[in-house]
Amino acid sequence: EIVMTQSPATLSVSPGERATLSCRASQSVSSNLAWYQQKPGQAPRLLIYGASTRATGIPARFSGSGSGTEFTLTISSLQSEDFAVYYCQQYNNWPPREWTFGQGTKVEIK
Amino acid sequence: QVQLVQSGAEVKKPGASVKVSCKASGYTFTSYGISWVRQAPGQGLEWMGWISAYNGNTNYAQKLQGRVTMTTDTSTSTAYMELRSLRSDDTAVYYCAREHRRWFDPWGQGTLVTVSS
């Protein structure tokens, strides 16, 4: 199983500042990585797939980068609606499917 | 718009089974697979398995093999997830999600399953 490790667990950021979230894979997943945002009481929402492609309707302040084992999600200027938990997910190992998520990074207001 | 609507919350006793439904709309159901993901209280996301809505092929997470069954009804565009021999650590919100080229978009609203004696 590919283990996904996110850091930090919690990130305290002021509105308008940049946030940088990291995700590391225990082995290479190429660019087969997605990022999701989850707000309290809501289902996750797809932000990024293919490590760097924004999903439909996702604002340009969200960007993804990386390949292999090291990935980054950057939120260029945090808005109030961006405070949430962010998860990375690898979808490299298949067949059969063995999709795994990171444990999440909570972005909170500083 | 593409939407997945799940069945309501369930309370089950240890050892019982639960079956959660996920009704899809706004797209051709058989053109995509459905994955199920669960989230224990205050915890992260755990992928449970996948079913092809085209031919019913399945792929389950190793730790749930033998306890989980995923099915679809193409006549109603509905996917189902049944989990048997429930334990207290199965208490979680269960999500269905359309698997689009191996990532998940969109997700259902979630179904809380509580396992308690």
mmCIF file of C-alpha atoms in Angstrom:
data_model
loop_
_atom_site.group_PDB
_atom_site.id
_atom_site.type_symbol
_atom_site.label_atom_id
_atom_site.label_comp_id
_atom_site.label_asym_id
_atom_site.label_seq_id
_atom_site.Cartn_x
_atom_site.Cartn_y
_atom_site.Cartn_z
ATOM 1 C CA GLU A 1 0.000 0.000 0.000
ATOM 2 C CA ILE A 2 1.250 3.491 -0.830
ATOM 3 C CA VAL A 3 1.279 5.648 2.289
ATOM 4 C CA MET A 4 0.528 9.344 1.807
ATOM 5 C CA THR A 5 1.894 11.713 4.453
ATOM 6 C CA GLN A 6 0.687 15.303 4.656
ATOM 7 C CA SER A 7 2.368 18.133 6.487
ATOM 8 C CA PRO A 8 1.817 20.086 8.531
ATOM 9 C CA ALA A 9 -1.194 18.638 10.350
ATOM 10 C CA THR A 10 -2.428 22.171 11.047
ATOM 11 C CA LEU A 11 -1.487 25.397 9.293
ATOM 12 C CA SER A 12 -2.390 28.756 10.832
ATOM 13 C CA VAL A 13 -2.621 31.475 8.213
ATOM 14 C CA SER A 14 -3.998 35.004 8.112
ATOM 15 C CA PRO A 15 -6.524 35.943 5.413
ATOM 16 C CA GLY A 16 -4.737 37.218 2.323
ATOM 17 C CA GLU A 17 -1.574 35.254 3.039
ATOM 18 C CA ARG A 18 -0.174 32.320 1.073
ATOM 19 C CA ALA A 19 -0.627 28.765 2.292
ATOM 20 C CA THR A 20 1.640 25.916 1.231
ATOM 21 C CA LEU A 21 0.566 22.341 1.971
ATOM 22 C CA SER A 22 2.753 19.295 1.384
ATOM 23 C CA CYS A 23 1.975 15.697 0.516
ATOM 24 C CA ARG A 24 4.578 12.954 0.282
ATOM 25 C CA ALA A 25 4.130 9.460 -1.147
ATOM 26 C CA SER A 26 5.984 6.415 0.164
ATOM 27 C CA GLN A 27 6.819 5.498 -3.435
ATOM 28 C CA SER A 28 6.472 7.227 -6.765
ATOM 29 C CA VAL A 29 2.933 7.930 -7.935
ATOM 30 C CA SER A 30 4.048 9.847 -11.044
ATOM 31 C CA SER A 31 1.507 12.674 -11.452
ATOM 32 C CA ASN A 32 -1.417 10.543 -10.335
ATOM 33 C CA LEU A 33 -2.422 12.748 -7.429
ATOM 34 C CA ALA A 34 -5.554 14.685 -6.537
ATOM 35 C CA TRP A 35 -6.334 17.282 -3.876
ATOM 36 C CA TYR A 36 -9.684 17.724 -2.121
ATOM 37 C CA GLN A 37 -11.106 20.366 0.175
ATOM 38 C CA GLN A 38 -13.487 19.457 2.977
ATOM 39 C CA LYS A 39 -15.415 21.937 5.109
ATOM 40 C CA PRO A 40 -17.091 20.922 8.379
ATOM 41 C CA GLY A 41 -20.226 18.870 7.821
ATOM 42 C CA GLN A 42 -19.691 18.731 4.058
ATOM 43 C CA ALA A 43 -18.465 16.173 1.575
ATOM 44 C CA PRO A 44 -15.015 16.618 0.080
ATOM 45 C CA ARG A 45 -14.725 18.639 -3.125
ATOM 46 C CA LEU A 46 -12.220 17.984 -5.901
ATOM 47 C CA LEU A 47 -9.721 20.814 -6.349
ATOM 48 C CA ILE A 48 -6.822 19.417 -8.364
ATOM 49 C CA TYR A 49 -6.156 16.262 -10.385
ATOM 50 C CA GLY A 50 -3.124 15.118 -12.322
ATOM 51 C CA ALA A 51 -1.091 16.887 -9.623
ATOM 52 C CA SER A 52 -1.565 20.310 -11.228
ATOM 53 C CA THR A 53 -4.838 20.588 -13.193
ATOM 54 C CA ARG A 54 -7.575 22.587 -11.517
ATOM 55 C CA ALA A 55 -11.012 21.000 -11.538
ATOM 56 C CA THR A 56 -13.918 22.830 -13.139
ATOM 57 C CA GLY A 57 -14.882 25.963 -11.249
ATOM 58 C CA ILE A 58 -11.873 26.010 -8.939
ATOM 59 C CA PRO A 59 -10.392 29.498 -8.519
ATOM 60 C CA ALA A 60 -6.955 30.250 -9.915
ATOM 61 C CA ARG A 61 -5.585 30.964 -6.428
ATOM 62 C CA PHE A 62 -5.395 27.180 -5.973
ATOM 63 C CA SER A 63 -2.421 25.553 -7.654
ATOM 64 C CA GLY A 64 -0.805 22.151 -7.458
ATOM 65 C CA SER A 65 2.708 21.052 -8.295
ATOM 66 C CA GLY A 66 5.067 18.123 -7.978
ATOM 67 C CA SER A 67 5.534 14.616 -9.291
ATOM 68 C CA GLY A 68 6.978 11.349 -8.112
ATOM 69 C CA THR A 69 6.847 11.448 -4.323
ATOM 70 C CA GLU A 70 6.656 15.150 -3.437
ATOM 71 C CA PHE A 71 3.612 17.339 -4.039
ATOM 72 C CA THR A 72 2.464 20.797 -3.024
ATOM 73 C CA LEU A 73 -0.885 22.563 -2.904
ATOM 74 C CA THR A 74 -0.576 26.343 -2.806
ATOM 75 C CA ILE A 75 -3.341 28.778 -2.018
ATOM 76 C CA SER A 76 -1.951 32.107 -3.145
ATOM 77 C CA SER A 77 -4.129 34.468 -1.101
ATOM 78 C CA LEU A 78 -6.362 32.839 1.468
ATOM 79 C CA GLN A 79 -10.009 33.835 1.442
ATOM 80 C CA SER A 80 -12.378 33.208 4.348
ATOM 81 C CA GLU A 81 -14.023 30.337 2.483
ATOM 82 C CA ASP A 82 -10.680 28.529 2.099
ATOM 83 C CA PHE A 83 -10.341 27.618 5.767
ATOM 84 C CA ALA A 84 -10.946 23.888 5.674
ATOM 85 C CA VAL A 85 -9.206 20.512 5.712
ATOM 86 C CA TYR A 86 -7.284 19.474 2.602
ATOM 87 C CA TYR A 87 -6.562 15.894 1.571
ATOM 88 C CA CYS A 88 -4.294 14.445 -1.079
ATOM 89 C CA GLN A 89 -5.124 11.151 -2.798
ATOM 90 C CA GLN A 90 -2.949 8.942 -4.958
ATOM 91 C CA TYR A 91 -4.453 6.909 -7.778
ATOM 92 C CA ASN A 92 -1.320 5.382 -9.249
ATOM 93 C CA ASN A 93 -1.526 1.806 -8.000
ATOM 94 C CA TRP A 94 -3.758 -0.213 -10.285
ATOM 95 C CA PRO A 95 -4.934 -2.718 -11.275
ATOM 96 C CA PRO A 96 -6.289 -3.556 -8.866
ATOM 97 C CA ARG A 97 -7.228 -0.207 -7.403
ATOM 98 C CA GLU A 98 -5.455 0.673 -4.148
ATOM 99 C CA TRP A 99 -6.332 4.307 -3.696
ATOM 100 C CA THR A 100 -5.037 5.990 -0.555
ATOM 101 C CA PHE A 101 -5.466 9.385 1.071
ATOM 102 C CA GLY A 102 -3.224 11.498 3.217
ATOM 103 C CA GLN A 103 -4.386 12.182 6.754
ATOM 104 C CA GLY A 104 -5.255 15.793 5.937
ATOM 105 C CA THR A 105 -4.007 19.301 6.674
ATOM 106 C CA LYS A 106 -6.293 21.676 8.500
ATOM 107 C CA VAL A 107 -5.930 25.297 7.402
ATOM 108 C CA GLU A 108 -7.126 27.534 10.220
ATOM 109 C CA ILE A 109 -7.379 31.262 10.753
ATOM 110 C CA LYS A 110 -4.372 32.766 12.488
ATOM 111 C CA GLN B 1 -25.972 19.015 -12.975
ATOM 112 C CA VAL B 2 -24.170 15.873 -11.892
ATOM 113 C CA GLN B 3 -25.460 14.821 -8.497
ATOM 114 C CA LEU B 4 -25.226 11.873 -6.144
ATOM 115 C CA VAL B 5 -27.903 11.608 -3.453
ATOM 116 C CA GLN B 6 -27.440 9.108 -0.646
ATOM 117 C CA SER B 7 -29.862 7.412 1.708
ATOM 118 C CA GLY B 8 -30.407 8.581 5.261
ATOM 119 C CA ALA B 9 -28.615 7.918 8.513
ATOM 120 C CA GLU B 10 -28.663 4.440 10.029
ATOM 121 C CA VAL B 11 -28.201 3.066 13.533
ATOM 122 C CA LYS B 12 -27.191 -0.574 13.739
ATOM 123 C CA LYS B 13 -26.221 -3.043 16.445
ATOM 124 C CA PRO B 14 -22.862 -4.823 16.376
ATOM 125 C CA GLY B 15 -22.975 -7.849 14.100
ATOM 126 C CA ALA B 16 -25.744 -6.424 11.908
ATOM 127 C CA SER B 17 -25.520 -5.318 8.277
ATOM 128 C CA VAL B 18 -26.168 -1.967 6.639
ATOM 129 C CA LYS B 19 -26.937 -1.113 3.019
ATOM 130 C CA VAL B 20 -26.418 2.452 1.814
ATOM 131 C CA SER B 21 -27.758 3.702 -1.509
ATOM 132 C CA CYS B 22 -26.424 6.373 -3.849
ATOM 133 C CA LYS B 23 -28.684 7.658 -6.631
ATOM 134 C CA ALA B 24 -26.951 9.336 -9.549
ATOM 135 C CA SER B 25 -28.383 11.936 -11.894
ATOM 136 C CA GLY B 26 -27.185 14.375 -14.528
ATOM 137 C CA TYR B 27 -24.899 11.988 -16.414
ATOM 138 C CA THR B 28 -24.853 8.600 -18.130
ATOM 139 C CA PHE B 29 -24.622 6.278 -15.146
ATOM 140 C CA THR B 30 -22.969 3.404 -16.988
ATOM 141 C CA SER B 31 -20.127 5.575 -18.291
ATOM 142 C CA TYR B 32 -18.431 5.885 -14.894
ATOM 143 C CA GLY B 33 -17.605 3.863 -11.827
ATOM 144 C CA ILE B 34 -18.612 4.623 -8.264
ATOM 145 C CA SER B 35 -16.198 4.510 -5.366
ATOM 146 C CA TRP B 36 -17.138 4.404 -1.697
ATOM 147 C CA VAL B 37 -15.111 6.289 0.899
ATOM 148 C CA ARG B 38 -15.706 6.430 4.636
ATOM 149 C CA GLN B 39 -14.695 8.834 7.356
ATOM 150 C CA ALA B 40 -14.727 7.905 11.031
ATOM 151 C CA PRO B 41 -15.586 10.718 13.463
ATOM 152 C CA GLY B 42 -12.816 13.312 13.482
ATOM 153 C CA GLN B 43 -10.658 11.179 11.199
ATOM 154 C CA GLY B 44 -9.442 11.177 7.603
ATOM 155 C CA LEU B 45 -10.746 9.524 4.456
ATOM 156 C CA GLU B 46 -10.546 5.790 3.782
ATOM 157 C CA TRP B 47 -11.203 4.340 0.339
ATOM 158 C CA MET B 48 -13.418 1.252 0.597
ATOM 159 C CA GLY B 49 -13.799 0.056 -2.945
ATOM 160 C CA TRP B 50 -15.093 0.662 -6.463
ATOM 161 C CA ILE B 51 -17.711 -0.718 -8.778
ATOM 162 C CA SER B 52 -18.024 -0.288 -12.507
ATOM 163 C CA ALA B 53 -21.537 0.831 -13.371
ATOM 164 C CA TYR B 54 -20.892 -0.493 -16.874
ATOM 165 C CA ASN B 55 -20.341 -4.172 -16.081
ATOM 166 C CA GLY B 56 -20.520 -4.540 -12.299
ATOM 167 C CA ASN B 57 -16.822 -5.326 -11.843
ATOM 168 C CA THR B 58 -15.643 -4.573 -8.325
ATOM 169 C CA ASN B 59 -12.429 -3.849 -6.506
ATOM 170 C CA TYR B 60 -12.495 -3.797 -2.694
ATOM 171 C CA ALA B 61 -9.963 -2.549 -0.183
ATOM 172 C CA GLN B 62 -8.091 -5.482 1.264
ATOM 173 C CA LYS B 63 -9.120 -4.780 4.871
ATOM 174 C CA LEU B 64 -12.821 -4.976 3.971
ATOM 175 C CA GLN B 65 -12.696 -8.039 1.698
ATOM 176 C CA GLY B 66 -15.352 -10.507 2.742
ATOM 177 C CA ARG B 67 -17.469 -7.935 4.626
ATOM 178 C CA VAL B 68 -18.382 -5.481 1.871
ATOM 179 C CA THR B 69 -20.434 -5.882 -1.296
ATOM 180 C CA MET B 70 -21.018 -3.154 -3.869
ATOM 181 C CA THR B 71 -23.745 -3.406 -6.463
ATOM 182 C CA THR B 72 -25.554 -1.215 -8.955
ATOM 183 C CA ASP B 73 -29.041 -1.033 -10.440
ATOM 184 C CA THR B 74 -28.685 0.538 -13.865
ATOM 185 C CA SER B 75 -32.471 0.802 -14.276
ATOM 186 C CA THR B 76 -32.549 3.392 -11.477
ATOM 187 C CA SER B 77 -28.958 4.715 -11.744
ATOM 188 C CA THR B 78 -28.350 3.697 -8.152
ATOM 189 C CA ALA B 79 -25.281 2.234 -6.494
ATOM 190 C CA TYR B 80 -25.377 0.299 -3.236
ATOM 191 C CA MET B 81 -22.813 -0.525 -0.585
ATOM 192 C CA GLU B 82 -23.539 -3.272 1.944
ATOM 193 C CA LEU B 83 -21.286 -3.782 4.956
ATOM 194 C CA ARG B 84 -21.799 -6.877 7.136
ATOM 195 C CA SER B 85 -20.716 -7.959 10.614
ATOM 196 C CA LEU B 86 -20.667 -4.369 11.778
ATOM 197 C CA ARG B 87 -18.343 -3.351 14.599
ATOM 198 C CA SER B 88 -18.128 -0.159 16.612
ATOM 199 C CA ASP B 89 -15.153 1.002 14.551
ATOM 200 C CA ASP B 90 -17.357 0.937 11.436
ATOM 201 C CA THR B 91 -19.130 4.002 12.826
ATOM 202 C CA ALA B 92 -18.467 6.608 10.160
ATOM 203 C CA VAL B 93 -19.884 8.819 7.460
ATOM 204 C CA TYR B 94 -20.008 6.814 4.249
ATOM 205 C CA TYR B 95 -19.640 8.669 0.949
ATOM 206 C CA CYS B 96 -20.185 7.568 -2.609
ATOM 207 C CA ALA B 97 -18.275 9.410 -5.313
ATOM 208 C CA ARG B 98 -18.222 9.214 -9.079
ATOM 209 C CA GLU B 99 -14.835 7.956 -10.120
ATOM 210 C CA HIS B 100 -13.724 10.053 -13.068
ATOM 211 C CA ARG B 101 -10.450 8.720 -14.463
ATOM 212 C CA ARG B 102 -9.495 7.532 -10.972
ATOM 213 C CA TRP B 103 -10.224 10.714 -9.039
ATOM 214 C CA PHE B 104 -13.510 11.484 -7.311
ATOM 215 C CA ASP B 105 -15.941 14.073 -8.588
ATOM 216 C CA PRO B 106 -18.551 14.720 -7.391
ATOM 217 C CA TRP B 107 -19.294 13.194 -3.996
ATOM 218 C CA GLY B 108 -22.593 12.318 -2.401
ATOM 219 C CA GLN B 109 -23.663 14.189 0.712
ATOM 220 C CA GLY B 110 -22.675 11.326 3.014
ATOM 221 C CA THR B 111 -24.578 8.834 5.161
ATOM 222 C CA LEU B 112 -23.854 8.506 8.872
ATOM 223 C CA VAL B 113 -23.806 4.902 10.042
ATOM 224 C CA THR B 114 -23.663 4.483 13.811
ATOM 225 C CA VAL B 115 -22.876 1.081 15.268
ATOM 226 C CA SER B 116 -23.885 0.853 18.893
ATOM 227 C CA SER B 117 -25.372 -1.685 21.242
#
